Tab-separated table of C-alpha atoms and ligand atoms in Angstrom:
chain	number	residue	atom	x	y	z
H	1	UNK	CA	17.134	-43.211	14.079
H	2	UNK	CA	19.941	-43.052	16.587
H	3	UNK	CA	18.519	-43.644	20.029
H	4	UNK	CA	20.916	-41.087	21.547
H	5	UNK	CA	20.174	-40.803	25.250
H	6	UNK	CA	17.324	-43.350	25.181
H	7	UNK	CA	18.394	-46.749	26.479
H	8	UNK	CA	15.910	-49.353	25.336
H	9	UNK	CA	16.393	-52.926	26.557
H	10	UNK	CA	17.080	-55.118	23.518
H	11	UNK	CA	15.327	-58.086	25.144
H	12	UNK	CA	11.902	-56.476	24.908
H	13	UNK	CA	9.288	-57.817	22.513
H	14	UNK	CA	7.174	-55.033	21.078
H	15	UNK	CA	3.945	-55.293	19.107
H	16	UNK	CA	3.398	-52.523	16.572
H	17	UNK	CA	-0.156	-52.523	15.220
H	18	UNK	CA	-0.431	-50.732	11.908
H	19	UNK	CA	3.259	-51.547	11.467
H	20	UNK	CA	3.002	-51.530	7.668
H	21	UNK	CA	1.783	-47.938	7.661
H	22	UNK	CA	3.761	-44.712	7.614
H	23	UNK	CA	4.377	-44.200	11.330
H	24	UNK	CA	4.270	-47.916	12.210
H	25	UNK	CA	6.928	-48.912	9.678
H	26	UNK	CA	9.284	-46.220	10.983
H	27	UNK	CA	8.728	-47.539	14.520
H	28	UNK	CA	9.364	-51.158	13.454
H	29	UNK	CA	12.554	-50.132	11.661
H	30	UNK	CA	14.017	-48.298	14.662
H	31	UNK	CA	13.118	-51.067	17.113
H	32	UNK	CA	14.736	-53.711	14.902
H	33	UNK	CA	17.857	-51.551	14.544
H	34	UNK	CA	18.009	-51.535	18.341
H	35	UNK	CA	17.859	-55.346	18.393
H	36	UNK	CA	14.308	-55.736	19.704
H	37	UNK	CA	11.894	-58.481	18.764
H	38	UNK	CA	9.057	-56.862	16.825
H	39	UNK	CA	5.652	-58.187	15.822
H	40	UNK	CA	3.686	-56.203	13.264
H	41	UNK	CA	-0.091	-56.624	13.053
H	42	UNK	CA	-1.620	-55.055	9.956
H	43	UNK	CA	-4.444	-55.730	7.510
H	44	UNK	CA	-2.846	-53.640	4.726
H	45	UNK	CA	-5.948	-51.519	4.299
H	46	UNK	CA	-3.883	-48.332	4.012
H	47	UNK	CA	-0.434	-49.750	4.817
H	48	UNK	CA	1.771	-51.359	2.200
H	49	UNK	CA	3.868	-54.511	1.954
H	50	UNK	CA	6.696	-52.467	0.429
H	51	UNK	CA	6.929	-50.405	3.642
H	52	UNK	CA	8.067	-53.484	5.556
H	53	UNK	CA	9.677	-55.461	2.718
H	54	UNK	CA	13.248	-54.788	3.942
H	55	UNK	CA	12.274	-55.921	7.464
H	56	UNK	CA	10.875	-59.315	6.499
H	57	UNK	CA	14.293	-61.007	6.333
H	58	UNK	CA	15.162	-59.887	9.887
H	59	UNK	CA	14.863	-62.871	12.249
H	60	UNK	CA	13.529	-60.589	15.004
H	61	UNK	CA	10.584	-59.462	12.872
H	62	UNK	CA	7.297	-61.259	12.497
H	63	UNK	CA	4.230	-60.209	10.584
H	64	UNK	CA	0.654	-61.087	11.431
H	65	UNK	CA	-1.628	-60.163	8.574
H	66	UNK	CA	-4.915	-59.592	10.336
H	67	UNK	CA	-7.568	-57.155	11.435
H	68	UNK	CA	-7.890	-55.449	14.828
H	69	UNK	CA	-11.672	-55.720	14.459
H	70	UNK	CA	-11.207	-59.424	15.263
H	71	UNK	CA	-10.561	-60.014	18.995
H	72	UNK	CA	-8.975	-63.432	18.451
H	73	UNK	CA	-6.398	-61.911	16.099
H	74	UNK	CA	-5.601	-59.248	18.704
H	75	UNK	CA	-5.236	-61.917	21.433
H	76	UNK	CA	-2.850	-63.902	19.224
H	77	UNK	CA	-0.759	-60.821	18.425
H	78	UNK	CA	-0.400	-59.935	22.140
H	79	UNK	CA	1.069	-63.295	23.176
H	80	UNK	CA	4.510	-62.899	24.780
H	81	UNK	CA	4.549	-59.154	24.118
H	82	UNK	CA	6.052	-56.680	26.633
H	83	UNK	CA	4.883	-53.360	25.144
H	84	UNK	CA	2.352	-52.324	22.511
H	85	UNK	CA	2.656	-49.374	20.170
H	86	UNK	CA	-0.887	-49.234	18.806
H	87	UNK	CA	-0.924	-47.325	15.516
H	88	UNK	CA	-3.570	-49.212	13.520
H	89	UNK	CA	-6.494	-46.960	12.653
H	90	UNK	CA	-8.178	-45.336	9.712
H	91	UNK	CA	-6.739	-41.848	9.535
H	92	UNK	CA	-8.129	-38.780	7.767
H	93	UNK	CA	-10.941	-36.432	8.701
H	94	UNK	CA	-12.565	-36.516	5.209
H	95	UNK	CA	-12.524	-40.343	5.176
H	96	UNK	CA	-14.420	-40.381	8.467
H	97	UNK	CA	-16.948	-37.861	7.158
H	98	UNK	CA	-17.555	-40.052	4.082
H	99	UNK	CA	-17.744	-43.334	6.026
H	100	UNK	CA	-18.089	-42.764	9.785
H	101	UNK	CA	-19.183	-46.346	10.453
H	102	UNK	CA	-15.994	-48.007	9.204
H	103	UNK	CA	-13.814	-45.393	10.928
H	104	UNK	CA	-15.666	-46.100	14.153
H	105	UNK	CA	-15.403	-49.885	13.805
H	106	UNK	CA	-11.650	-49.770	13.258
H	107	UNK	CA	-10.723	-46.844	15.479
H	108	UNK	CA	-13.066	-47.540	18.393
H	109	UNK	CA	-14.062	-51.236	18.340
H	110	UNK	CA	-10.600	-52.255	17.078
H	111	UNK	CA	-8.966	-50.122	19.761
H	112	UNK	CA	-11.136	-51.707	22.445
H	113	UNK	CA	-10.216	-55.190	21.190
H	114	UNK	CA	-6.546	-54.289	21.460
H	115	UNK	CA	-6.991	-52.929	24.994
H	116	UNK	CA	-8.837	-56.080	26.112
H	117	UNK	CA	-6.254	-58.332	24.449
H	118	UNK	CA	-3.340	-56.487	26.034
H	119	UNK	CA	-4.996	-56.653	29.461
H	120	UNK	CA	-5.636	-60.393	29.097
H	121	UNK	CA	-2.044	-60.999	27.961
H	122	UNK	CA	-0.577	-58.977	30.853
H	123	UNK	CA	1.271	-56.564	28.557
H	124	UNK	CA	3.427	-54.082	30.504
H	125	UNK	CA	2.199	-50.895	28.820
H	126	UNK	CA	-0.218	-49.941	26.054
H	127	UNK	CA	1.052	-46.908	24.148
H	128	UNK	CA	-1.307	-45.619	21.477
H	129	UNK	CA	-1.591	-43.073	18.688
H	130	UNK	CA	-3.991	-40.369	19.805
H	131	UNK	CA	-4.518	-37.214	17.766
H	132	UNK	CA	-4.365	-33.426	17.815
H	133	UNK	CA	-7.894	-33.547	16.317
H	134	UNK	CA	-9.099	-34.111	19.895
H	135	UNK	CA	-8.600	-30.354	20.490
H	136	UNK	CA	-11.550	-29.833	18.130
H	137	UNK	CA	-12.982	-26.326	18.308
H	138	UNK	CA	-10.853	-25.202	21.251
H	139	UNK	CA	-9.426	-21.756	20.452
H	140	UNK	CA	-6.669	-21.995	23.031
H	141	UNK	CA	-3.127	-21.650	21.672
H	142	UNK	CA	-0.840	-23.338	22.214
H	143	UNK	CA	-2.834	-26.490	22.935
H	144	UNK	CA	-2.223	-27.933	26.368
H	145	UNK	CA	-3.247	-31.488	27.090
H	146	UNK	CA	-5.810	-30.683	29.776
H	147	UNK	CA	-7.940	-28.253	27.715
H	148	UNK	CA	-9.842	-29.690	24.751
H	149	UNK	CA	-12.834	-28.493	22.754
H	150	UNK	CA	-15.683	-30.243	20.996
H	151	UNK	CA	-14.732	-32.694	18.237
H	152	UNK	CA	-15.210	-31.429	14.668
H	153	UNK	CA	-15.328	-34.758	12.839
H	154	UNK	CA	-16.169	-38.439	13.324
H	155	UNK	CA	-12.423	-39.164	13.227
H	156	UNK	CA	-11.833	-36.742	16.104
H	157	UNK	CA	-14.565	-38.471	18.121
H	158	UNK	CA	-12.934	-41.873	17.620
H	159	UNK	CA	-9.571	-40.592	18.792
H	160	UNK	CA	-11.100	-38.953	21.857
H	161	UNK	CA	-12.997	-42.133	22.694
H	162	UNK	CA	-9.634	-43.960	22.610
H	163	UNK	CA	-8.397	-41.668	25.366
H	164	UNK	CA	-11.536	-42.232	27.430
H	165	UNK	CA	-11.233	-46.018	27.124
H	166	UNK	CA	-7.522	-45.972	27.966
H	167	UNK	CA	-8.226	-43.895	31.068
H	168	UNK	CA	-11.045	-46.171	32.228
H	169	UNK	CA	-8.966	-49.300	31.581
H	170	UNK	CA	-6.071	-47.960	33.627
H	171	UNK	CA	-8.428	-47.101	36.505
H	172	UNK	CA	-10.554	-50.247	36.298
H	173	UNK	CA	-8.041	-52.951	35.419
H	174	UNK	CA	-4.789	-51.323	36.520
H	175	UNK	CA	-3.127	-51.504	33.103
H	176	UNK	CA	-0.605	-48.830	32.123
H	177	UNK	CA	-1.408	-46.674	29.109
H	178	UNK	CA	0.118	-43.638	27.433
H	179	UNK	CA	-1.644	-41.708	24.653
H	180	UNK	CA	0.406	-39.737	22.155
H	181	UNK	CA	-1.511	-36.929	20.462
H	182	UNK	CA	0.324	-36.668	17.168
H	183	UNK	CA	0.271	-33.317	15.342
H	184	UNK	CA	0.470	-33.548	11.505
H	185	UNK	CA	3.288	-36.028	11.156
H	186	UNK	CA	5.407	-36.156	7.989
H	187	UNK	CA	8.447	-38.015	6.673
H	188	UNK	CA	9.609	-40.984	4.670
H	189	UNK	CA	7.049	-43.549	3.532
H	190	UNK	CA	4.014	-41.326	4.149
H	191	UNK	CA	1.646	-42.182	1.311
H	192	UNK	CA	1.339	-39.357	-1.245
H	193	UNK	CA	-1.443	-41.046	-3.203
H	194	UNK	CA	-5.198	-41.385	-2.876
H	195	UNK	CA	-8.076	-39.153	-1.877
H	196	UNK	CA	-6.980	-39.028	1.766
H	197	UNK	CA	-3.283	-38.286	1.320
H	198	UNK	CA	-1.736	-35.878	3.832
H	199	UNK	CA	-0.803	-32.425	2.609
H	200	UNK	CA	3.020	-32.654	2.619
H	201	UNK	CA	3.501	-35.834	0.519
H	202	UNK	CA	0.645	-34.747	-1.768
H	203	UNK	CA	2.218	-31.333	-2.439
H	204	UNK	CA	5.703	-32.854	-2.866
H	205	UNK	CA	4.445	-35.271	-5.517
H	206	UNK	CA	2.525	-32.534	-7.335
H	207	UNK	CA	5.516	-30.198	-7.353
H	208	UNK	CA	7.817	-33.003	-8.538
H	209	UNK	CA	5.426	-33.487	-11.484
H	210	UNK	CA	5.382	-29.703	-12.127
H	211	UNK	CA	1.696	-29.517	-11.150
H	212	UNK	CA	0.292	-26.644	-9.102
H	213	UNK	CA	-0.773	-27.831	-5.643
H	214	UNK	CA	-4.243	-26.772	-4.527
H	215	UNK	CA	-4.464	-25.156	-1.115
H	216	UNK	CA	-7.836	-25.476	0.654
H	217	UNK	CA	-8.633	-21.891	1.683
H	218	UNK	CA	-6.316	-18.870	1.443
H	219	UNK	CA	-3.238	-20.628	2.801
H	220	UNK	CA	-3.399	-18.961	6.199
H	221	UNK	CA	-4.412	-22.145	8.059
H	222	UNK	CA	-1.464	-23.366	10.076
H	223	UNK	CA	-0.228	-26.622	11.562
H	224	UNK	CA	2.455	-27.800	13.960
H	225	UNK	CA	4.066	-30.097	11.383
H	226	UNK	CA	6.018	-32.841	13.127
H	227	UNK	CA	8.848	-34.838	11.616
H	228	UNK	CA	8.591	-38.606	12.017
H	229	UNK	CA	11.814	-38.955	14.025
H	230	UNK	CA	10.331	-36.785	16.776
H	231	UNK	CA	7.350	-39.165	16.868
H	232	UNK	CA	9.618	-42.211	17.051
H	233	UNK	CA	11.509	-40.522	19.901
H	234	UNK	CA	8.293	-40.031	21.892
H	235	UNK	CA	7.199	-43.634	21.424
H	236	UNK	CA	10.555	-44.843	22.713
H	237	UNK	CA	10.406	-42.473	25.666
H	238	UNK	CA	6.910	-43.749	26.449
H	239	UNK	CA	8.304	-47.292	26.567
H	240	UNK	CA	11.355	-46.583	28.723
H	241	UNK	CA	9.898	-44.206	31.288
H	242	UNK	CA	9.878	-45.459	34.855
H	243	UNK	CA	8.282	-42.278	36.166
H	244	UNK	CA	4.993	-43.444	37.693
H	245	UNK	CA	3.551	-39.958	37.233
H	246	UNK	CA	4.237	-40.107	33.510
H	247	UNK	CA	1.854	-42.984	32.753
H	248	UNK	CA	-1.934	-43.184	32.351
H	249	UNK	CA	-2.066	-39.824	30.648
H	250	UNK	CA	-1.726	-38.213	27.205
H	251	UNK	CA	0.994	-36.102	25.587
H	252	UNK	CA	1.219	-33.745	22.655
H	253	UNK	CA	3.732	-34.965	20.111
H	254	UNK	CA	4.800	-31.997	18.015
H	255	UNK	CA	7.699	-29.627	17.542
H	256	UNK	CA	5.954	-26.639	19.108
H	257	UNK	CA	5.996	-24.250	16.134
H	258	UNK	CA	3.394	-23.542	13.516
H	259	UNK	CA	3.734	-23.069	9.791
H	260	UNK	CA	0.934	-21.872	7.516
H	261	UNK	CA	0.227	-23.532	4.186
H	262	UNK	CA	1.683	-20.674	2.134
H	263	UNK	CA	4.921	-20.924	4.118
H	264	UNK	CA	4.854	-24.691	3.687
H	265	UNK	CA	4.643	-24.399	-0.109
H	266	UNK	CA	7.568	-21.954	0.004
H	267	UNK	CA	9.695	-24.391	2.025
H	268	UNK	CA	8.814	-27.316	-0.228
H	269	UNK	CA	9.668	-25.352	-3.364
H	270	UNK	CA	12.976	-24.265	-1.853
H	271	UNK	CA	13.939	-27.850	-1.001
H	272	UNK	CA	12.799	-29.305	-4.322
H	273	UNK	CA	14.476	-26.538	-6.335
H	274	UNK	CA	17.820	-27.993	-5.196
H	275	UNK	CA	17.057	-30.934	-7.476
H	276	UNK	CA	15.079	-29.116	-10.176
H	277	UNK	CA	15.365	-25.284	-10.160
H	278	UNK	CA	12.244	-24.827	-12.316
H	279	UNK	CA	10.071	-26.007	-9.394
H	280	UNK	CA	10.732	-22.638	-7.713
H	281	UNK	CA	8.472	-20.994	-10.337
H	282	UNK	CA	5.349	-23.124	-9.630
H	283	UNK	CA	2.493	-21.220	-7.978
H	284	UNK	CA	-0.297	-22.905	-5.959
H	285	UNK	CA	-4.030	-22.760	-6.711
H	286	UNK	CA	-6.507	-21.820	-4.006
H	287	UNK	CA	-9.782	-23.697	-3.387
H	288	UNK	CA	-12.547	-23.628	-0.758
H	289	UNK	CA	-11.909	-24.506	2.884
H	290	UNK	CA	-12.426	-28.169	3.747
H	291	UNK	CA	-15.187	-29.354	6.066
H	292	UNK	CA	-13.990	-30.373	9.533
H	293	UNK	CA	-10.585	-28.669	9.249
H	294	UNK	CA	-9.473	-26.649	12.256
H	295	UNK	CA	-7.933	-23.279	11.291
H	296	UNK	CA	-4.823	-23.406	13.455
H	297	UNK	CA	-2.985	-25.989	15.439
H	298	UNK	CA	-0.014	-25.439	17.700
H	299	UNK	CA	1.096	-27.656	20.554
H	300	UNK	CA	2.647	-26.962	23.882
H	301	UNK	CA	5.260	-29.688	24.339
H	302	UNK	CA	6.081	-28.711	27.925
H	303	UNK	CA	4.404	-31.754	29.470
H	304	UNK	CA	6.320	-34.177	27.229
H	305	UNK	CA	9.582	-32.376	28.008
H	306	UNK	CA	8.959	-32.312	31.725
H	307	UNK	CA	7.623	-35.832	32.271
H	308	UNK	CA	9.277	-37.844	29.529
H	309	UNK	CA	12.407	-35.813	28.756
H	310	UNK	CA	11.254	-35.199	25.178
H	311	UNK	CA	13.847	-33.209	23.212
H	312	UNK	CA	12.745	-33.087	19.559
H	313	UNK	CA	15.678	-32.800	17.199
H	314	UNK	CA	13.911	-31.903	13.971
H	315	UNK	CA	12.156	-28.614	13.300
H	316	UNK	CA	10.104	-28.325	10.106
H	317	UNK	CA	13.062	-27.122	8.000
H	318	UNK	CA	15.356	-29.960	9.027
H	319	UNK	CA	12.544	-32.492	8.700
H	320	UNK	CA	11.417	-31.264	5.278
H	321	UNK	CA	14.955	-31.438	3.961
H	322	UNK	CA	15.118	-35.124	4.883
H	323	UNK	CA	11.584	-35.900	3.730
H	324	UNK	CA	11.992	-34.179	0.346
H	325	UNK	CA	15.300	-35.962	-0.137
H	326	UNK	CA	13.542	-39.289	0.439
H	327	UNK	CA	10.658	-38.537	-1.939
H	328	UNK	CA	13.035	-37.353	-4.643
H	329	UNK	CA	15.240	-40.446	-4.238
H	330	UNK	CA	12.403	-42.966	-4.029
H	331	UNK	CA	9.313	-41.677	-5.777
H	332	UNK	CA	10.529	-39.348	-8.543
H	333	UNK	CA	8.872	-40.801	-11.708
W	401	NAD	N1	-0.025	-39.130	10.254
W	401	NAD	C1	-0.480	-38.207	11.087
W	401	NAD	O1	-0.251	-37.025	10.915
W	401	NAD	C2	-1.281	-38.610	12.299
W	401	NAD	C3	-1.779	-37.577	13.133
W	401	NAD	C4	-2.508	-37.937	14.261
W	401	NAD	C5	-2.730	-39.272	14.544
W	401	NAD	N2	-2.264	-40.239	13.698
W	401	NAD	C6	-2.533	-41.643	14.029
W	401	NAD	O2	-1.327	-42.374	13.927
W	401	NAD	C7	-1.603	-43.708	13.526
W	401	NAD	C8	-0.767	-44.085	12.335
W	401	NAD	O3	-1.078	-43.211	11.263
W	401	NAD	P1	-0.298	-43.215	9.871
W	401	NAD	O4	-0.200	-41.815	9.426
W	401	NAD	O5	0.915	-44.039	9.969
W	401	NAD	O6	-1.386	-43.911	8.924
W	401	NAD	P2	-1.248	-45.176	7.955
W	401	NAD	O7	-2.561	-45.250	7.255
W	401	NAD	O8	-0.034	-45.070	7.131
W	401	NAD	O9	-1.096	-46.371	8.973
W	401	NAD	C9	-2.169	-47.019	9.599
W	401	NAD	C10	-1.904	-48.509	9.508
W	401	NAD	O10	-2.958	-49.204	10.184
W	401	NAD	C11	-3.357	-50.310	9.369
W	401	NAD	N3	-4.747	-50.634	9.679
W	401	NAD	C12	-5.841	-49.882	9.403
W	401	NAD	N4	-6.951	-50.532	9.766
W	401	NAD	C13	-6.548	-51.712	10.306
W	401	NAD	C14	-7.239	-52.824	10.859
W	401	NAD	N5	-8.583	-52.845	10.906
W	401	NAD	N6	-6.517	-53.865	11.311
W	401	NAD	C15	-5.162	-53.869	11.232
W	401	NAD	N7	-4.454	-52.853	10.709
W	401	NAD	C16	-5.142	-51.783	10.247
W	401	NAD	C17	-3.184	-49.814	7.950
W	401	NAD	O11	-3.100	-50.865	6.989
W	401	NAD	C18	-1.882	-49.029	8.072
W	401	NAD	O12	-0.755	-49.841	7.847
W	401	NAD	C19	-3.105	-43.773	13.312
W	401	NAD	O13	-3.701	-44.258	14.507
W	401	NAD	C20	-3.495	-42.332	13.090
W	401	NAD	O14	-4.832	-42.079	13.431
W	401	NAD	C21	-1.548	-39.937	12.582
């Protein structure tokens, strides 16, 4: 992405954990384009080699294949690093319901290892992927950072615990942290396959194959779908900020609009019909609601705008156009 008004010092060395995943690989790519030195730590549990294949020949890029559940690996990855963008985790609410222990080991113990390692290495700032799932059963709309509900899944607990640890580490050890509560991110390289695939890439692949997507529930559940470039922008802003009041806190990362699943299918069909008009005729199926899903999610992005100068450039329509274009160009057939 073009950095626009964000001036990021090229001399900085940045560690991206989970750098072979969807969000991590987009972060690595942008940082390398800016001329930064980037280390990627990933165990390829859900990330893929092909996501970082084009980066491997860049002299500023180094890959550590390893697991954040191992403290020594985390310590090694933090050596000489200025900033950390911690993305490594096991995503997905249903995955955490099926196997809460592994989600907890990676998302909580692994997170704690990374915090300890970054403290020991004297890293300047620890910026981490938090989650909108932390709002849990809160009915408040839009969601503002200071008002959360009770978690609705093991995954949501792990992401909330991350925030608690980050807060305690900043108070106890004086390290700087920023948590970014991502809201349903989508865009290029998001994995469309597997039982825990996110809704947008899953629906795109099904529609491309002329299959009817299945909506969980009646399609009225809504999300603040957030295009990847807005997420990259927030990570960069979290690195460059010198506002002392902007650190040791959490931010919503979203566009600030919600789209229900029926509308989403409509937008996807419209975009895909540009390539194959018959896709416009495909109708979705409707199934039961999914355990642990919150009905509606909409973020206030006022805090991010005010404290970090966040100015998201992609609404869902603009983002979907780019995402669908990528899936059609890269994954059709
Ligand atoms: N995608 C979203 O909508 C969304 C929403 C909220 C929060 N998040 C958070 O953003 C982060 C990135 O998510 P993503 O969508 O890119 O998922 P992803 O699965 O594509 O990426 C996660 C990466 O972490 C790596 N990883 C997992 N366990 C690891 C371990 N033990 N050691 C080292 N690496 C490990 C995976 O191999 C993968 O490359 C995660 O922390 C996720 O919880 C994502």
